[in-house]
Every structure is written in C-alpha cells, then in structure tokens.
mmCIF file of C-alpha atoms in Angstrom:
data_model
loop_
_atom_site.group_PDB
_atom_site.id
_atom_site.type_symbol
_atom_site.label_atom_id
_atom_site.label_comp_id
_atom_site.label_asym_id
_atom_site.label_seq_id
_atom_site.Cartn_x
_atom_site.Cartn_y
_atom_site.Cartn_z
ATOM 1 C CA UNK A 1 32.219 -30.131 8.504
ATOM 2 C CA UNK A 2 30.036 -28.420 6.012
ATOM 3 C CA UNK A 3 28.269 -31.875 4.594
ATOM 4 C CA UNK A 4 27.631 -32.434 8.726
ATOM 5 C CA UNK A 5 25.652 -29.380 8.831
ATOM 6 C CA UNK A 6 21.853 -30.112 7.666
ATOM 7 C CA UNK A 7 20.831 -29.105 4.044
ATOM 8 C CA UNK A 8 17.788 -27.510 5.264
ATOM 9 C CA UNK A 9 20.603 -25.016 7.470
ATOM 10 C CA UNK A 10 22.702 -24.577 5.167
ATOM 11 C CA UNK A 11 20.182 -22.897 2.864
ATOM 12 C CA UNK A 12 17.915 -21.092 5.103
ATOM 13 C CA UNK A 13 14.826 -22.133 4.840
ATOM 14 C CA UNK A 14 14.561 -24.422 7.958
ATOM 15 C CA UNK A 15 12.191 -22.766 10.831
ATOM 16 C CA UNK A 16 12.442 -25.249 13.132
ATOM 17 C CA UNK A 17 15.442 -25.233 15.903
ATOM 18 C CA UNK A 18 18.776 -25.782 13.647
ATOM 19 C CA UNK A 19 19.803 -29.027 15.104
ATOM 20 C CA UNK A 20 17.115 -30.648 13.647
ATOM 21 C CA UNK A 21 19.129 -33.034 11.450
ATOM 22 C CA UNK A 22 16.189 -33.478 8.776
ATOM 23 C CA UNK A 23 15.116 -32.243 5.851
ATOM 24 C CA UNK A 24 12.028 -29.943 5.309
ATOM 25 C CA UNK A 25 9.637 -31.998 3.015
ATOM 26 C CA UNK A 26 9.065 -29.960 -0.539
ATOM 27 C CA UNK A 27 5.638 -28.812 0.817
ATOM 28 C CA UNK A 28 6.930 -27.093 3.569
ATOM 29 C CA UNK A 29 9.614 -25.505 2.054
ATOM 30 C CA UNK A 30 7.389 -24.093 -0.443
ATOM 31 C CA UNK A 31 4.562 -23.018 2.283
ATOM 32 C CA UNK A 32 3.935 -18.891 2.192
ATOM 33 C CA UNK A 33 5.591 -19.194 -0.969
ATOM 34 C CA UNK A 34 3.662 -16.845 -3.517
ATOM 35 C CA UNK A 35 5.873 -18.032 -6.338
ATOM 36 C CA UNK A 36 8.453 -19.839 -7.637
ATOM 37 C CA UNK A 37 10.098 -20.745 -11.030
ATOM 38 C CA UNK A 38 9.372 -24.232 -12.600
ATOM 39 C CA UNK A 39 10.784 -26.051 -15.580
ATOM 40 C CA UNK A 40 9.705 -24.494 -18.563
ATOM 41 C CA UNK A 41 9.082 -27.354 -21.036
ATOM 42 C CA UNK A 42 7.271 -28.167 -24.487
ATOM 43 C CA UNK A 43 4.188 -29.258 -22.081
ATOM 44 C CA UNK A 44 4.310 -25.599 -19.487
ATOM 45 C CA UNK A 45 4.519 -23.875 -23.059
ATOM 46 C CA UNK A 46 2.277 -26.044 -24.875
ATOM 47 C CA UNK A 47 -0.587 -25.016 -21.521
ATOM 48 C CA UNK A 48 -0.265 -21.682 -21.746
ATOM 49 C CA UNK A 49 -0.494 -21.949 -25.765
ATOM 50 C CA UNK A 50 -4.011 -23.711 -25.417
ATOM 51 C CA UNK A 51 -5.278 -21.104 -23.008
ATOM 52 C CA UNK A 52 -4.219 -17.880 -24.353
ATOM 53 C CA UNK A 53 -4.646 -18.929 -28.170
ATOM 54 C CA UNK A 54 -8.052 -17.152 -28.192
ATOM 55 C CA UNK A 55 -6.888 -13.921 -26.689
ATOM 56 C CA UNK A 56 -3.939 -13.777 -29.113
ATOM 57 C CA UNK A 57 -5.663 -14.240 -32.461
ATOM 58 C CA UNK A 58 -7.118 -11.065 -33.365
ATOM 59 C CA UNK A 59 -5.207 -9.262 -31.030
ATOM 60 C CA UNK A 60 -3.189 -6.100 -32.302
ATOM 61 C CA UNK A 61 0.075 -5.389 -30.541
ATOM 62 C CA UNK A 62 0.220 -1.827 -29.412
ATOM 63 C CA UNK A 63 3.292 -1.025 -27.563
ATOM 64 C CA UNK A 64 6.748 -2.989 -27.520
ATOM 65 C CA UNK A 65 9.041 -2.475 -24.254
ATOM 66 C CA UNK A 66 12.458 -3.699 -23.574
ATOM 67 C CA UNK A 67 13.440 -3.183 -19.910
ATOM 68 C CA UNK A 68 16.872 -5.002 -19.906
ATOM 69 C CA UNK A 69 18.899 -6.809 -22.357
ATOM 70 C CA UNK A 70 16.821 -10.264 -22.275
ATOM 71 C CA UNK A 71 13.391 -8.686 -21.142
ATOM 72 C CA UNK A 72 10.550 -7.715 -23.399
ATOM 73 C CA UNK A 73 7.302 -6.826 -22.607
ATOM 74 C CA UNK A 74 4.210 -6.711 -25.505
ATOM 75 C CA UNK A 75 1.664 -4.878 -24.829
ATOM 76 C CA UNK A 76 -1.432 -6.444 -26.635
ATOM 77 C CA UNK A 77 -4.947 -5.150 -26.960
ATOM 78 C CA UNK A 78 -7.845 -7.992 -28.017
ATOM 79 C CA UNK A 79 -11.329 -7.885 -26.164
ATOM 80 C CA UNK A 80 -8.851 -6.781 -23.123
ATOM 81 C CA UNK A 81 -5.637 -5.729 -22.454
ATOM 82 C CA UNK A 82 -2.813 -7.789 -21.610
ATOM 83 C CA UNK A 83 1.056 -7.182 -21.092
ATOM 84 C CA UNK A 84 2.942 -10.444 -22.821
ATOM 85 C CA UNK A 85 6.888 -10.549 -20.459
ATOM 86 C CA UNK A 86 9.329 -12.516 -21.857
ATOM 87 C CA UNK A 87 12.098 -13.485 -20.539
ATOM 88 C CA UNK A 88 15.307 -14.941 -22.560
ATOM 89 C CA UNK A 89 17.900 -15.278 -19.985
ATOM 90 C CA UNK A 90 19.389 -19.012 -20.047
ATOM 91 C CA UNK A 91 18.508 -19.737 -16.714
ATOM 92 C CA UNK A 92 15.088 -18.555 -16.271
ATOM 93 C CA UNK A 93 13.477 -18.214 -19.390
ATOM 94 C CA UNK A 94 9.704 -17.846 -19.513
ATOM 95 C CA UNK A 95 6.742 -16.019 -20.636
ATOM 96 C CA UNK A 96 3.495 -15.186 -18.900
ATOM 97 C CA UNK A 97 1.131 -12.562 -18.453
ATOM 98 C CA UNK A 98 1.911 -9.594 -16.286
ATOM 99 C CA UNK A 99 -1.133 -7.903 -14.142
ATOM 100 C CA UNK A 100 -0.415 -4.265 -12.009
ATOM 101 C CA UNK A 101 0.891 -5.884 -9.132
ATOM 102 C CA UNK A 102 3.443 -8.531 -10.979
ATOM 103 C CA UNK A 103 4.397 -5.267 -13.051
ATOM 104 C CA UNK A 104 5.233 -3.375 -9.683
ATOM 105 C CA UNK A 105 7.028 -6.788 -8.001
ATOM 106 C CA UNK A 106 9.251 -7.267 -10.912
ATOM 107 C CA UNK A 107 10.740 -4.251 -10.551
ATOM 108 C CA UNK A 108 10.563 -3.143 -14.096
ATOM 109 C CA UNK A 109 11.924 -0.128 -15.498
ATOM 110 C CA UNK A 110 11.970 1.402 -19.179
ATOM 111 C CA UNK A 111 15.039 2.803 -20.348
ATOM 112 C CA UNK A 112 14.486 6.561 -21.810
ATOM 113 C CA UNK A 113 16.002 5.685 -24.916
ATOM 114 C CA UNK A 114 15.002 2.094 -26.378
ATOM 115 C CA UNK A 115 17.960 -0.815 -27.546
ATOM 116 C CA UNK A 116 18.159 -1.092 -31.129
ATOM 117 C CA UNK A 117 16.658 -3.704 -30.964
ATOM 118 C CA UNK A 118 13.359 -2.696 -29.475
ATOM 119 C CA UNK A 119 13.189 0.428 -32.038
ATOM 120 C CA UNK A 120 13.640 -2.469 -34.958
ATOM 121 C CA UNK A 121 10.906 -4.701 -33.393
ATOM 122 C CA UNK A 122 8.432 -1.314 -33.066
ATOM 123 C CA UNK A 123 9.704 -0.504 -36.708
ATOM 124 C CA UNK A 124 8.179 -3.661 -38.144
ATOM 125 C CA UNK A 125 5.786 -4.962 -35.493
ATOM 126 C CA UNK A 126 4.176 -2.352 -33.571
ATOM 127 C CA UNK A 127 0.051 -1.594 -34.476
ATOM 128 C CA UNK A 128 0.027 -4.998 -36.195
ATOM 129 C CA UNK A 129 -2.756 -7.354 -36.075
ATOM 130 C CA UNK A 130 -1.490 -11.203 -34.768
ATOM 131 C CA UNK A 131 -3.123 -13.604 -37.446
ATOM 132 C CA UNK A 132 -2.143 -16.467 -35.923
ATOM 133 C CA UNK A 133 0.114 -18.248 -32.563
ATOM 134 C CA UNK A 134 1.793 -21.679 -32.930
ATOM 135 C CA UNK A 135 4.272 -23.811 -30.832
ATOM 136 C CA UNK A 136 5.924 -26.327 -33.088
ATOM 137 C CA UNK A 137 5.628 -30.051 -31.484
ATOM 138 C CA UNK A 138 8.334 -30.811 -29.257
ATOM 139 C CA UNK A 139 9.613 -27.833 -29.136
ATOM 140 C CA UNK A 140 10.118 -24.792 -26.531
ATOM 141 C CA UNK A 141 9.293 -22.562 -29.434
ATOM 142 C CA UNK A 142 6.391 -19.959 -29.573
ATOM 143 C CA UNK A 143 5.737 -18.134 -32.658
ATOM 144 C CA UNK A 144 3.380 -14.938 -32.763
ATOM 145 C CA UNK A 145 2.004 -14.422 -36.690
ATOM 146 C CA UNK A 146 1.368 -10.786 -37.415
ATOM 147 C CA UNK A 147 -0.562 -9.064 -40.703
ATOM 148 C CA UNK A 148 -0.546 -5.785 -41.728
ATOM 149 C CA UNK A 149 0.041 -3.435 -44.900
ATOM 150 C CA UNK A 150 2.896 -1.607 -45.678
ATOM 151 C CA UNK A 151 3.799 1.221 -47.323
ATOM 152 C CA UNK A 152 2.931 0.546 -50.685
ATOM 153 C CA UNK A 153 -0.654 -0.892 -49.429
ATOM 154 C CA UNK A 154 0.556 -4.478 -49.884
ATOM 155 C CA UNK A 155 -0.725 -7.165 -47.251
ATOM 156 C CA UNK A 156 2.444 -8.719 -45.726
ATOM 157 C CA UNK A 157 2.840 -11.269 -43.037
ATOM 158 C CA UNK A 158 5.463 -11.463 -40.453
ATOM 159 C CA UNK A 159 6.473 -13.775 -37.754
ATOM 160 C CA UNK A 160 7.871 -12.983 -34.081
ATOM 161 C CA UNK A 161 9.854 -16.469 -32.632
ATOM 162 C CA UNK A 162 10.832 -16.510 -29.071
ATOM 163 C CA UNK A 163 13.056 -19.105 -28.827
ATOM 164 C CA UNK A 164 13.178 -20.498 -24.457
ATOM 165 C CA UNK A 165 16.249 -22.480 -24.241
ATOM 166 C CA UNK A 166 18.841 -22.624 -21.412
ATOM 167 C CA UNK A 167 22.712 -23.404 -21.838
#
C-alpha cells in the first residue's frame, strides 16, 4: 500500500490536494527553494576554480576555523575578504564562499578549544601568502599553494589539498 500512495505524498512536498496521483514536475518542487545541493563534479569544481582563481592568488590566509569534524572554514584576505567553507563529509562535500547571512544559516559554531588538527593547519598555514590554486584535470581535487619563510628566513612552499569524494 505504500508504492499506491503518490511519490510526491510520500515525501512532502506536494501542495496540491493529496489525491492527486501525479508527480510535481522538478521546477515546482524546487519553486521558493533558496537552495539546494547539486553534484559536485570535476566541471562544478573546475567553475568555481576559473572564477575565484584571481581572488586566491595573492591572497594571504589569516584565520583557520574548524567548526565540526569535516568542516573548515579559511578565512582569506586579498583586495577583500572572503570566508573559504569546506565541507568533507561523504555525502555532501563542497566548497563555496560564505557571506554574513550563509554564516548565520549554517549554524556554525567554533569550538573554544581547536581539534588538533586545526592547531596543526594554523601551525604551518596561518599568515601565509597563497602563490598559486590548481585543480588537476579530471579530478575533484583543489589544491591551495602557499609561500612563506620560516624560522631560519628560508622561503618554503607548501600545499593545502582538499580532496571532495563521496563513498
């Protein structure tokens, strides 16, 4: 009896009266909508590669943030500033740009005392200068090239990887 009852009822988004017996077509469902995840591919990657490139080279990364286990946020500083989120969990990995008002929606909250992790990413990473940003052809890869000087006044060059694969 559940397969009788209309996809569109069975998962709540039909408006209409609930014997309709059809199914809402993708533009309706997705009406009011203010967003929604899509596949995040070599090409959605590749996109938001070729129109943040500029903002990233020269950019210096100021503050490193991790809210959860498999959320980072990079705050970078170039001719503006921008907060970098990325998210590694297998089923909705992404990054993009946050602004105030994505910040406040995503319900983000900093931990008073940072993962390991985090400190070890600030240890090596924070206050340096990104050199360079590629994504690797084919691949759901972005890498983030820093430069700075160390201790001993030597140039060195490292590179952040964030790796977006599912299961």
């Amino acid at each position: 009896s559940y397969y009788l009852v209309p996809k569109c009822v069975r998962l709540g988004y039909c408006d209409e009266d609930k014997s309709c017996g059809r199914m809402p077509k993708k533009e309706e469902f997705l009406k009011g909508t203010e967003s929604f995840m899509i596949s995040f591919d070599y090409l959605t990657l590749k996109a938001f590669f070729e129109e943040n490139k500029d903002f990233f080279t020269g950019a210096r990364l100021q503050k490193i943030q991790q809210p959860t286990r498999r959320d980072f946020v990079l705050s970078f500083r170039g001719f503006e500033s921008r907060k970098l989120y990325i998210n590694i969990d297998p089923q909705v990995f992404h990054i993009c740009f946050l602004s105030d008002k994505t910040y406040d929606r995503r319900n983000i909250t900093i931990p008073k005392k940072p993962p390991m992790f985090c400190m070890l990413l600030r240890k090596y990473l924070e206050g340096f200068r990104v050199i360079e940003v590629k994504v690797p052809q084919y691949e759901r890869i972005f890498e983030i090239y820093f430069e700075s000087y160390n201790e001993l006044n030597e140039k060195i060059k490292l590179c952040l990887a964030i790796e977006l694969m599912g299961k």
